[in-house]
Tab-separated table of C-alpha atoms in Angstrom:
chain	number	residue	atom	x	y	z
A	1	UNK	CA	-207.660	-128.196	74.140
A	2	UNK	CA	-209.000	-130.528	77.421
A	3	UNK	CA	-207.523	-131.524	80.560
A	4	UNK	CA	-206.345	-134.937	81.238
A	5	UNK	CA	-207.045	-135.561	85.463
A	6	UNK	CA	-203.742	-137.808	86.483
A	7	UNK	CA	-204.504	-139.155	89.855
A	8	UNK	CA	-202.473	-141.538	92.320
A	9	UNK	CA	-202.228	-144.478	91.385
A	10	UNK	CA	-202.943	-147.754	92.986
A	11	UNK	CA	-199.746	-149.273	94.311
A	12	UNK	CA	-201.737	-152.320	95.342
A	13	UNK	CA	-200.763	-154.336	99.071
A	14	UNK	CA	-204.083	-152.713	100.326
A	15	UNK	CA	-202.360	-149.201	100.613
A	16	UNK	CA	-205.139	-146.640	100.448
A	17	UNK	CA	-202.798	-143.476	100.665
A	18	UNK	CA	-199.171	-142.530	99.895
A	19	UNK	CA	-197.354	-139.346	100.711
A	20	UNK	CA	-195.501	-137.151	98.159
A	21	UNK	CA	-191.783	-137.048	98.710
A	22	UNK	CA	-190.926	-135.016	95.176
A	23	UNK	CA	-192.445	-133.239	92.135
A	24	UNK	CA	-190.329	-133.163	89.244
A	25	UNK	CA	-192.664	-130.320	87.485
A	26	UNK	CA	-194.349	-127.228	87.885
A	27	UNK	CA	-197.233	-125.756	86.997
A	28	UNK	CA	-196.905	-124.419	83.243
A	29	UNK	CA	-194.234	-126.992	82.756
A	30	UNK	CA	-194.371	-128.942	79.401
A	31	UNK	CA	-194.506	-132.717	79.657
A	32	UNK	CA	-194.154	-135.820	77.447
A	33	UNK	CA	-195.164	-139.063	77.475
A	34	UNK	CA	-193.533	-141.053	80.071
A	35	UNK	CA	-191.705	-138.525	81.515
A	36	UNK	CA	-191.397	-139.046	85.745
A	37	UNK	CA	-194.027	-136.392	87.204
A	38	UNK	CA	-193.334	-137.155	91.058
A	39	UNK	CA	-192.049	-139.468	93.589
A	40	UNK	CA	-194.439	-140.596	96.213
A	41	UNK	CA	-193.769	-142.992	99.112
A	42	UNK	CA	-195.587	-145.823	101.189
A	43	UNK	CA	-194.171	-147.667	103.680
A	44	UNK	CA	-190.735	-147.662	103.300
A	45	UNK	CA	-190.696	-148.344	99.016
A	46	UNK	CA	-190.615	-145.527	96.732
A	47	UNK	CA	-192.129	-144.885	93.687
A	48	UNK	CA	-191.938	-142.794	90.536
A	49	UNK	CA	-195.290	-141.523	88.906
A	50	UNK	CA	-194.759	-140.511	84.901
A	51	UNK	CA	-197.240	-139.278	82.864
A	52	UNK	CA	-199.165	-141.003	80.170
A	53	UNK	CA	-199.947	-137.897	78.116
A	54	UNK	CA	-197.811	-135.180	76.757
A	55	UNK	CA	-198.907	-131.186	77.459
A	56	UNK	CA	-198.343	-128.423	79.991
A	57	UNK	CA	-198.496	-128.912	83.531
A	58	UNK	CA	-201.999	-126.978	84.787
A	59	UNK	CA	-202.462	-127.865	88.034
A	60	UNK	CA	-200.633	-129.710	91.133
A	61	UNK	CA	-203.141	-131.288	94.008
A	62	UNK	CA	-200.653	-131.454	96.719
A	63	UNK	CA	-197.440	-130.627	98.559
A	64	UNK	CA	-194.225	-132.539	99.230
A	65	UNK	CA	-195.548	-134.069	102.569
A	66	UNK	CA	-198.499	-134.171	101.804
A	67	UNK	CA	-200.348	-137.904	102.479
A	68	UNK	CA	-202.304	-137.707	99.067
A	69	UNK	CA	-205.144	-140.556	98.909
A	70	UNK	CA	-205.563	-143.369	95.958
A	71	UNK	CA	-207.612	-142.301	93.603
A	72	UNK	CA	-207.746	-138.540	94.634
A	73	UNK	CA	-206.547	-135.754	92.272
A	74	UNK	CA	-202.727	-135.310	92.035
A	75	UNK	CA	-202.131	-132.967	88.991
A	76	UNK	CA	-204.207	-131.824	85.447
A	77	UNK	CA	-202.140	-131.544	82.405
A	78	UNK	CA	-204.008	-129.456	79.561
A	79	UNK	CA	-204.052	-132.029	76.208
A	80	UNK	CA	-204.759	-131.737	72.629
A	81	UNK	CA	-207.843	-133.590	72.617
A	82	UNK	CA	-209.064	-134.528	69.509
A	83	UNK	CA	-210.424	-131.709	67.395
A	84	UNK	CA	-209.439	-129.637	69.606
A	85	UNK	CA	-211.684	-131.109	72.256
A	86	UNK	CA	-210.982	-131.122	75.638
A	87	UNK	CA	-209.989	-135.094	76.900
A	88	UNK	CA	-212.350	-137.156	79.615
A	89	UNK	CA	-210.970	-137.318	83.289
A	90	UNK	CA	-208.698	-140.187	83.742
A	91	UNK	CA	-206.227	-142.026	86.668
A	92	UNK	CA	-203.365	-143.335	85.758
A	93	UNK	CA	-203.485	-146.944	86.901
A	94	UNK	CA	-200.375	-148.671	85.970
A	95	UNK	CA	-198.187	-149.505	89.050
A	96	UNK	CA	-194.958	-147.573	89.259
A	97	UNK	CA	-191.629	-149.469	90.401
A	98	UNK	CA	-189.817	-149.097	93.378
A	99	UNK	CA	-186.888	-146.656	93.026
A	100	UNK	CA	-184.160	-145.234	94.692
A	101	UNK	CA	-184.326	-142.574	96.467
A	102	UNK	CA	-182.155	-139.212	97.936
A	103	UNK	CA	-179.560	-140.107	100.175
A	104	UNK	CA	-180.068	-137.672	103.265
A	105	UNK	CA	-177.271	-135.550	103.762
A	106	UNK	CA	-176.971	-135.187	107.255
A	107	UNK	CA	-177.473	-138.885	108.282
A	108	UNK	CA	-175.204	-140.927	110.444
A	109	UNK	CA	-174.885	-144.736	109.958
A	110	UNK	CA	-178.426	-145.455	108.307
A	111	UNK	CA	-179.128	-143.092	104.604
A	112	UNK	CA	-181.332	-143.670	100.690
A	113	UNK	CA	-181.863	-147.350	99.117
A	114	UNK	CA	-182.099	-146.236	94.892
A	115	UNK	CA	-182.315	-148.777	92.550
A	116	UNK	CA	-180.168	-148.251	89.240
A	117	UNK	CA	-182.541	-145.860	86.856
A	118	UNK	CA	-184.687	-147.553	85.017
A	119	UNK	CA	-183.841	-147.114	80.668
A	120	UNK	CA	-185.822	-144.319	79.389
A	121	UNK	CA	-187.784	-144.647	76.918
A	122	UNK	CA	-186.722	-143.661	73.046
A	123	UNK	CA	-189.246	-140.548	73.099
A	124	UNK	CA	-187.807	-138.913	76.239
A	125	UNK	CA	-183.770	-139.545	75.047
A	126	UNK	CA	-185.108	-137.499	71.864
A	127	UNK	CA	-186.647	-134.769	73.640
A	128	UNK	CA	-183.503	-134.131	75.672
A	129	UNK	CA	-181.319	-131.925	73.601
A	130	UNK	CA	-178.206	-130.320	75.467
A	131	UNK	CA	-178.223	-126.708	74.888
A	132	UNK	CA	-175.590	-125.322	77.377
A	133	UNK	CA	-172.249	-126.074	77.499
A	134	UNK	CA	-170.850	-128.763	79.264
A	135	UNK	CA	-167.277	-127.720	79.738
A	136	UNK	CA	-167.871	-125.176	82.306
A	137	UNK	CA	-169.556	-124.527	85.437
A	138	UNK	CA	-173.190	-123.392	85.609
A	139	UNK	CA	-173.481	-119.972	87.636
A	140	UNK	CA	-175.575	-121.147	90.924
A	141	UNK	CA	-175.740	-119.811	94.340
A	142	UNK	CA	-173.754	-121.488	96.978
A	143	UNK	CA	-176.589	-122.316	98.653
A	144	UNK	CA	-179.060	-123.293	95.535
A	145	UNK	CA	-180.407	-126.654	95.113
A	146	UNK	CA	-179.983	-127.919	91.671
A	147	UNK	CA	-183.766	-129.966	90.236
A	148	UNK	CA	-182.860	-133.298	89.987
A	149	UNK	CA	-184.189	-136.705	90.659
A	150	UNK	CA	-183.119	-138.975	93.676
A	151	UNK	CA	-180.997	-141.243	90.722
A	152	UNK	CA	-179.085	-138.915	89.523
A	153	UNK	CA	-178.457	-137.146	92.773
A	154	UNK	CA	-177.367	-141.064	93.752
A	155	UNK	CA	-174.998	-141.511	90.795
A	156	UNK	CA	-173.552	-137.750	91.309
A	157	UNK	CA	-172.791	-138.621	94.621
A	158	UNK	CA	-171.175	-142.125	93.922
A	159	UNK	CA	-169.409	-140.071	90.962
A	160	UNK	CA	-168.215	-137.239	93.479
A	161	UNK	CA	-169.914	-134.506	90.565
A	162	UNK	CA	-170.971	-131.485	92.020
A	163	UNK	CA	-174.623	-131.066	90.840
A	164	UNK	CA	-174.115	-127.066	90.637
A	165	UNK	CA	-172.070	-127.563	88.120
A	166	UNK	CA	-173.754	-129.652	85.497
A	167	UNK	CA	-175.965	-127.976	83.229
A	168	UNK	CA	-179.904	-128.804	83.423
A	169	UNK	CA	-181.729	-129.268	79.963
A	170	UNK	CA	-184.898	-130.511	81.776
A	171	UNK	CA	-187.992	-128.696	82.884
A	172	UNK	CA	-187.479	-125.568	84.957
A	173	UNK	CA	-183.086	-126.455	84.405
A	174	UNK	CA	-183.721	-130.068	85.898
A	175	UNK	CA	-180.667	-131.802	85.721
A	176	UNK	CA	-181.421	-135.420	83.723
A	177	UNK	CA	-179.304	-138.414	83.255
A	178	UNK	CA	-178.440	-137.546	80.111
A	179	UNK	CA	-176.437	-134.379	81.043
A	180	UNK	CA	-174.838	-136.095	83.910
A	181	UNK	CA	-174.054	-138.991	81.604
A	182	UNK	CA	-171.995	-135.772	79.559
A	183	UNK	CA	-170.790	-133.817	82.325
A	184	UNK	CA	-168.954	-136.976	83.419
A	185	UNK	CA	-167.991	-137.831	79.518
A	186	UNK	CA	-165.743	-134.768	79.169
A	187	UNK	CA	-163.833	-134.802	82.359
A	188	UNK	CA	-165.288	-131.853	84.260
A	189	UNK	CA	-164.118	-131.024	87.484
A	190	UNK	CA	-165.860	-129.337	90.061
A	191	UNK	CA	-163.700	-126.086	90.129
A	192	UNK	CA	-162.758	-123.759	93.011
A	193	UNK	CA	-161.247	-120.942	93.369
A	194	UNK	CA	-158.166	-120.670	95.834
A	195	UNK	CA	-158.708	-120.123	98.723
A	196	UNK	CA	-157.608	-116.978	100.091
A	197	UNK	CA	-158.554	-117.919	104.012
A	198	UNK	CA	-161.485	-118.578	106.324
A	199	UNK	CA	-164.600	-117.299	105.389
A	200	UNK	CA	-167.472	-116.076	107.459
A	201	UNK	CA	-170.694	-118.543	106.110
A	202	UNK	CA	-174.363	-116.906	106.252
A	203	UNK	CA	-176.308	-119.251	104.425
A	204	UNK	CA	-179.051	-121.150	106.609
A	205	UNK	CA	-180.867	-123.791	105.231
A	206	UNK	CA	-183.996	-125.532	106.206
A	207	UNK	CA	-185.135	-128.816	105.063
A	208	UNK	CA	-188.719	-130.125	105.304
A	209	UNK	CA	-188.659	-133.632	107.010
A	210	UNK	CA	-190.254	-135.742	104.805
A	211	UNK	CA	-190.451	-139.582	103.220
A	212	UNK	CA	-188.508	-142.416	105.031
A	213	UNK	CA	-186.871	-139.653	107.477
A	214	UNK	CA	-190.209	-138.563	108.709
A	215	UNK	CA	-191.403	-142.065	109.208
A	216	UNK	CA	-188.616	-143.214	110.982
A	217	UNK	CA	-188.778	-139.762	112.953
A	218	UNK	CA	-192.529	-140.711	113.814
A	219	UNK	CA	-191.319	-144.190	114.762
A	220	UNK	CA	-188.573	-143.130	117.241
A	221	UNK	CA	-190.887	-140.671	118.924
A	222	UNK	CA	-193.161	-143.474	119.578
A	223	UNK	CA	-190.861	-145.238	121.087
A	224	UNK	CA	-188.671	-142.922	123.074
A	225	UNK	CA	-191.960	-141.411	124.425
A	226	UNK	CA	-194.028	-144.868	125.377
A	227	UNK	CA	-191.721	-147.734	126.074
A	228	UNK	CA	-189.821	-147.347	129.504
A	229	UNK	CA	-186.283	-148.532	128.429
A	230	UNK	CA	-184.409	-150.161	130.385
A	231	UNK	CA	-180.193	-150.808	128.863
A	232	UNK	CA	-178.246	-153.599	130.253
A	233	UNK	CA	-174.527	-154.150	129.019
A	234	UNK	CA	-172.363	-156.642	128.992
A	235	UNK	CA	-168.637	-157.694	128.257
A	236	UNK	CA	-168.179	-160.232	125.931
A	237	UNK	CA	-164.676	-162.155	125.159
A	238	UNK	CA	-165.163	-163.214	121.715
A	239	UNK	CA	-161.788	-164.924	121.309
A	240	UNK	CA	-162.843	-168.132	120.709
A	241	UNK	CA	-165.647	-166.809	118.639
A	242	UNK	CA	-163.652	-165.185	115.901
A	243	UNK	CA	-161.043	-167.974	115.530
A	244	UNK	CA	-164.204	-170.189	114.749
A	245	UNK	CA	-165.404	-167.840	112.691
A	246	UNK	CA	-161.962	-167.348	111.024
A	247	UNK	CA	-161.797	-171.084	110.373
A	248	UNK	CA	-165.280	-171.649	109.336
A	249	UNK	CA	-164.378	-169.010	106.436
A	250	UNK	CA	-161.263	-170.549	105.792
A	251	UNK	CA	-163.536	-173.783	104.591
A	252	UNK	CA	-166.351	-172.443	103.355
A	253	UNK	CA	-167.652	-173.644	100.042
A	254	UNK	CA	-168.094	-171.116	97.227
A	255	UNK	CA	-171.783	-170.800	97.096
A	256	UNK	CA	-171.847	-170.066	100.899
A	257	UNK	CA	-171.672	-166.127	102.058
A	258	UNK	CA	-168.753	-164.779	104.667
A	259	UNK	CA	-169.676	-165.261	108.253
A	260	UNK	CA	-169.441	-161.754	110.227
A	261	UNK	CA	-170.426	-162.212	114.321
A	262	UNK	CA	-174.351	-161.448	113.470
A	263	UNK	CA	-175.187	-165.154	112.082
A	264	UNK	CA	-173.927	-166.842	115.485
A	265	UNK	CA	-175.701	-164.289	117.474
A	266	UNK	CA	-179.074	-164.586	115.742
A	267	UNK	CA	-178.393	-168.519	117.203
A	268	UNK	CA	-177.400	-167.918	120.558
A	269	UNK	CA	-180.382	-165.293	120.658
A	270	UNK	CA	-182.938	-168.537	119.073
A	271	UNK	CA	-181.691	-170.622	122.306
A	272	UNK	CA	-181.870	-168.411	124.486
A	273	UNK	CA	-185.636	-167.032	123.562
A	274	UNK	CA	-186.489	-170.740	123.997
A	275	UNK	CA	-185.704	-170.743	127.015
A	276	UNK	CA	-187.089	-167.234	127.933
A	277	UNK	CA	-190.032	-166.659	125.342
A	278	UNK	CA	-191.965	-163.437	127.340
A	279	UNK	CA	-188.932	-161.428	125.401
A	280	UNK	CA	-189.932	-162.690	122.351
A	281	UNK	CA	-192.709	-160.512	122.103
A	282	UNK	CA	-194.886	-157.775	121.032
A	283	UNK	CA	-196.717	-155.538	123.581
A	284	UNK	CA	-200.028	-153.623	122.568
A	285	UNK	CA	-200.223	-150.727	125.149
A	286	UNK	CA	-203.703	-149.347	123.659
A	287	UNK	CA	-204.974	-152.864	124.020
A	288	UNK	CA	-202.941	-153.883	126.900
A	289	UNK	CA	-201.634	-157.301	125.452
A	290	UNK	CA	-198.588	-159.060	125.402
A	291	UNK	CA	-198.259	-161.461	122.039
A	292	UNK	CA	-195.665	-164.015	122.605
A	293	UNK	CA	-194.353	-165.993	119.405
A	294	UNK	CA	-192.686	-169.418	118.447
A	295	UNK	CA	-191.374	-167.928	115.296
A	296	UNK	CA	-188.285	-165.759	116.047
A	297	UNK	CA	-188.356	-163.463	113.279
A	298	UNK	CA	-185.138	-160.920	113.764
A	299	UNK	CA	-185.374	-157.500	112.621
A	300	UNK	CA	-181.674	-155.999	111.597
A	301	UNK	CA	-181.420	-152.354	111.534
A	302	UNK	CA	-179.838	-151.825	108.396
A	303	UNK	CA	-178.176	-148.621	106.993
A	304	UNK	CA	-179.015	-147.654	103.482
A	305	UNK	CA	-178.848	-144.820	101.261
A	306	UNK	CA	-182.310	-143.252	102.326
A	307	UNK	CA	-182.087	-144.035	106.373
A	308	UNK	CA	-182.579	-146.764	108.826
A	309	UNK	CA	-184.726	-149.503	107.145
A	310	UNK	CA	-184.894	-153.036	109.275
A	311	UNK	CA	-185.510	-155.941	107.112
A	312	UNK	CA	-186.258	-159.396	108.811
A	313	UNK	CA	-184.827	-162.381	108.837
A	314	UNK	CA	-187.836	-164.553	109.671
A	315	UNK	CA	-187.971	-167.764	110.857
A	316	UNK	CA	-184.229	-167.774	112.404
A	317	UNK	CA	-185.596	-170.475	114.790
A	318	UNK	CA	-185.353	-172.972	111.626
A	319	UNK	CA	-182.189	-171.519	110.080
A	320	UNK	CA	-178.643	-172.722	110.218
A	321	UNK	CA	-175.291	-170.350	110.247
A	322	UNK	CA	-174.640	-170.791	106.567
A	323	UNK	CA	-178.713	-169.715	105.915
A	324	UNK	CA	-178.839	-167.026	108.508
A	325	UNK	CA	-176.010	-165.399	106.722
A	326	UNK	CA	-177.071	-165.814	103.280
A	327	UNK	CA	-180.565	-164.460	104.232
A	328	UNK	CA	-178.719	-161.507	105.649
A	329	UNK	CA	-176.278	-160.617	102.874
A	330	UNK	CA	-179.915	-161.110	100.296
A	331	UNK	CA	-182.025	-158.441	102.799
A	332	UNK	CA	-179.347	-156.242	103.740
A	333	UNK	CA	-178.941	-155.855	99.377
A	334	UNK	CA	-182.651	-155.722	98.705
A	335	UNK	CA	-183.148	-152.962	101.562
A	336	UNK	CA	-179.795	-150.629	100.353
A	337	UNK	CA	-180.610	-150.862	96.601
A	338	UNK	CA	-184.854	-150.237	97.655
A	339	UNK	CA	-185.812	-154.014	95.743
A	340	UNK	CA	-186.792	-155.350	99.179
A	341	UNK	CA	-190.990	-156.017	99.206
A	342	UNK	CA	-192.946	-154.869	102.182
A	343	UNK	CA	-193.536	-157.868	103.815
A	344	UNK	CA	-189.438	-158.359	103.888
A	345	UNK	CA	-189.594	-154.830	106.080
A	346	UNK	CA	-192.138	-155.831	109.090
A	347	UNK	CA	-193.537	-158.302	110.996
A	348	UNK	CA	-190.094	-158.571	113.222
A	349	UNK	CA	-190.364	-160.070	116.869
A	350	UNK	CA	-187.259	-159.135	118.144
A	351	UNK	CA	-184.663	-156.807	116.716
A	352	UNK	CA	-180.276	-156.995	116.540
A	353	UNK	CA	-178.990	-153.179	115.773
A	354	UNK	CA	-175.252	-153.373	114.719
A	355	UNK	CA	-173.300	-150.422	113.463
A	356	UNK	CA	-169.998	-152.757	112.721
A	357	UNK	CA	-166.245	-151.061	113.195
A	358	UNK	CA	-168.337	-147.880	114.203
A	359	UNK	CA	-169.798	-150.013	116.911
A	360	UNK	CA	-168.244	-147.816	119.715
A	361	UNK	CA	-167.564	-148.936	123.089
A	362	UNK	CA	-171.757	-148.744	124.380
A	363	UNK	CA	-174.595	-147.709	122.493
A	364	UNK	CA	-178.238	-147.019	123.990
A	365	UNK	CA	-180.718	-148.450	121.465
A	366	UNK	CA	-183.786	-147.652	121.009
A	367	UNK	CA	-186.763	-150.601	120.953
A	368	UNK	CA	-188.513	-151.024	117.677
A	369	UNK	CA	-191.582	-150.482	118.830
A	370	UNK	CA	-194.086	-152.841	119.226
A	371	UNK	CA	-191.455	-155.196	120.450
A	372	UNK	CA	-190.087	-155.395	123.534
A	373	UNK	CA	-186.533	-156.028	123.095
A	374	UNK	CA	-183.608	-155.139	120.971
A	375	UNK	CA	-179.924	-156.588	121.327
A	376	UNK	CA	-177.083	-153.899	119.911
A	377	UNK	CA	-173.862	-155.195	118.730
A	378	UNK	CA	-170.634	-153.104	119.516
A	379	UNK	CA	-166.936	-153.195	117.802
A	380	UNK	CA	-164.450	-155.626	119.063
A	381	UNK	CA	-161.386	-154.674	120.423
A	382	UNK	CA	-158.532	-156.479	121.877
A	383	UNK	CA	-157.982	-155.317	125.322
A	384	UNK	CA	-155.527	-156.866	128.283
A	385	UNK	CA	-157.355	-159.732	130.507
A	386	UNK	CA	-155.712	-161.131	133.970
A	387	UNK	CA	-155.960	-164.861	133.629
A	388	UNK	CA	-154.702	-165.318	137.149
A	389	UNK	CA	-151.131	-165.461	136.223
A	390	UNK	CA	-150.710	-162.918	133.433
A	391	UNK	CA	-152.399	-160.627	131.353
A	392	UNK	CA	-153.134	-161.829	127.945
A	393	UNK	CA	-154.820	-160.395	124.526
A	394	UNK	CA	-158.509	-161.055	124.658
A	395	UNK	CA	-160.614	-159.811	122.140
A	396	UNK	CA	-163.965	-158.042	123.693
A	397	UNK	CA	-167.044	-157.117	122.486
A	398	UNK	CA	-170.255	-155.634	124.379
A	399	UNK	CA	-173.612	-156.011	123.983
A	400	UNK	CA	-175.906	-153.091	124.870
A	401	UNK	CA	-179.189	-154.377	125.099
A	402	UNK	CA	-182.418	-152.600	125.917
A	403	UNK	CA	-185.877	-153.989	127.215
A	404	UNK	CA	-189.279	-152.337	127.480
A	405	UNK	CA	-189.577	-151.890	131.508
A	406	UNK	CA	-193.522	-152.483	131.855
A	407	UNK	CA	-192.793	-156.134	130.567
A	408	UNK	CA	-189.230	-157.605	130.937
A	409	UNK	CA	-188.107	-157.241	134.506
A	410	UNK	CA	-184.341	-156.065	135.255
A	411	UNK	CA	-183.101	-159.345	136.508
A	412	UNK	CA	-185.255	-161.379	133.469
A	413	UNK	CA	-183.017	-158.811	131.108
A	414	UNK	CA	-179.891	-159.804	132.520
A	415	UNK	CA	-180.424	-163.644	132.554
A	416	UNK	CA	-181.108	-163.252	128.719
A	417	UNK	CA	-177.922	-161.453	128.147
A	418	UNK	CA	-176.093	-163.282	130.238
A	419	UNK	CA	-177.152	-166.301	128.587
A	420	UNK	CA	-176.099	-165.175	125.139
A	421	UNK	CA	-172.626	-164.179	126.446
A	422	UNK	CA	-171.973	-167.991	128.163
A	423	UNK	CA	-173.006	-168.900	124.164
A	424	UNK	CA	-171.036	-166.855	122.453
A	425	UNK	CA	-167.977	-167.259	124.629
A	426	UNK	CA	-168.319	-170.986	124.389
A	427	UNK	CA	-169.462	-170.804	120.640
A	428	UNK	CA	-169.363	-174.655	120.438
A	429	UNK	CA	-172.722	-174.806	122.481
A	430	UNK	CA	-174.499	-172.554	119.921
A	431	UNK	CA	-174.403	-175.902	117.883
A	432	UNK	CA	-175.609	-178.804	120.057
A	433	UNK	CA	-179.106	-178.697	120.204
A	434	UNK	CA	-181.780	-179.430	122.894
């Protein structure tokens, strides 16, 4: 028998470390060719590792959490070498695909982008043979976690299957597609006893921050605790907004994308940072330099299935409606199904954070730092406005915008905002140029 060394792979984009969101085995665990070892993540992609050999687990080289290095040791897997000898050291090299992953259970407005499972291969649908029964539950605790990947915990939530109740044929009980795939085949319902009242709950569980969550943790923190914020907010009467909108959608051709509000704000917030380009910036406090661009690329906070990811739309200085929206409908996709590429996710000069009909009335948002501003979009409502005479329906909107303090003075905040709201109450001027 020999070893075979499987160490992490090379994801390529220049990333010289990754950090380990998920084992699927164990030590002492049998494996087969092909079959997914680990997740890892870098950045905000996240990738499945499988192995290229088939024997028994010997050996893990780190835990979930862990930042493990390319190139460096991840697991050993004792082989059959040939005659019985042992197998050189090798790395697998082959570049994994992104992949979905765990949708986070406690998270708001922004959870985990997981692309459909890839097809297995023919030796792995073999290998998995169901040998308990799939018309009843599986004992668990209450509290117990069934093993299963990030798909499969996707498609039992989108199939509302409780995973304690499917059977696991995998390593160690992990549950795989394949006995999802029959669970949901014969019909079986997640059963419950009646209840017979309230019921005192002891169960405590804690739950190591770790992949996107902990980045975008790390990423608040750095914000919140360097970048003096400074919120401004304003009302907006968007009446004359949304019946252009409305009759823009009316017309629209078939190959062009619903407008929502974002498209003509992007606009208004392109002629207004033309006018006032120090917001339209990045601010190095190590270095203590301002970077001011031409390009307005605009970062939108997007909720996925994994947590707040913020795709950009770049170059929304060169953009019209119709192409702002369609780039936004293509990024918002890429970033909730985990297809969008790295350089799709950074490079942003000024950010737009929207949380739609959950918009509530003001929101205090925090900048995404290194920029120094970021413009947050609340719900509309239709509220009673004194025209002198009367009141009449109006529909309002505010925008709750905050501004890093050290570089955008107070009354430079408020001419920006109150620029945007003189475009987007007068939505014809978003379209003349000069």
């Amino acid at each position: 028998m020999g070893e075979f060394v499987i160490k992490m792979p090379d994801v390529g984009e220049g990333v010289a470390e990754a950090e380990l969101v998920e084992w699927h085995v164990k030590p002492g665990d049998p494996v087969r060719e092909d079959m997914v070892l680990a997740a890892v993540m870098t950045d905000k992609a996240t990738v499945e590792i499988p192995s290229p050999v088939e024997g028994v687990v010997l050996w893990l080289g780190a835990d979930v959490g862990d930042t493990v290095a390319v190139k460096a040791p991840l697991l050993r897997i004792q082989v059959a070498g040939e005659d019985g000898n042992a197998s050189e050291e090798a790395s697998f090299a082959a570049a994994p695909q992104p992949v979905k992953t765990e949708p986070a259970k406690d998270e708001g407005t922004e959870a985990k982008p997981v692309a459909p499972p890839p097809a297995r291969p023919a030796v792995e649908a073999k290998a998995i043979q169901s040998t308990a029964p799939v018309g009843g539950p599986v004992p668990r605790e209450p509290a117990e976690r069934p093993l299963a990947s990030p798909a499969v915990r996707l498609r039992a939530q989108e199939a509302g299957v409780d995973l304690r109740q499917v059977p696991g044929t995998g390593p160690a009980g992990r549950i795989t597609h394949d006995n999802l795939d029959q669970f949901i085949a014969h019909g079986v319902q997640h059963a419950t006893a009646a209840p017979t009242g309230p019921a005192r709950k002891t169960d405590v569980e804690e739950i190591k921050v770790t992949g996107l969550r902990r980045r975008i943790a790390e990423k608040m923190r750095l914000a919140a605790s360097r970048i003096p914020h400074i919120t401004y907010v304003e009302e907006v009467d968007v009446t004359d907004l949304e019946d252009l909108r409305a009759t823009m959608n009316a017309g629209r051709k078939p190959d062009q994308p619903k407008l929502t509000i974002l498209p003509f704000l992007m606009r208004a917030m392109v002629k207004t940072l033309g006018e006032q380009p120090g917001i339209n910036a990045t601010f190095d406090d190590d270095a203590g330099v301002v970077t001011r661009y031409g390009a307005v690329h605009i970062g939108i906070a997007t909720q996925t299935p994994s947590g707040l990811t913020v795709p950009v739309v770049r170059h929304a200085e060169a953009r019209s409606i119709w192409d702002c929206a369609a780039e936004l409908t293509r990024l918002a996709d890429a970033a909730r199904n985990g297809t969008a590429a790295r350089e799709e996710l950074s490079g942003s000069t000024i950010t737009i954070s929207s949380l739609g009909a959950l918009g509530g009335i003001v929101t205090t948002p925090i900048i995404n730092h290194p920029e120094v501003a970021i413009v947050g979009v609340n719900k509309i409502m239709t509220q009673p406005v004194w025209d002198g005479t009367q009141f009449i329906p109006r529909k309002i909107m505010n925008l709750s915008s905050s501004f890093d303090h050290r570089i955008v003075d107070g009354w430079d905040a408020a001419v920006f905002v109150q620029r945007i709201k003189a475009l987007l109450e007068t939505p014809a001027l978003i379209f003349i140029e000069g």
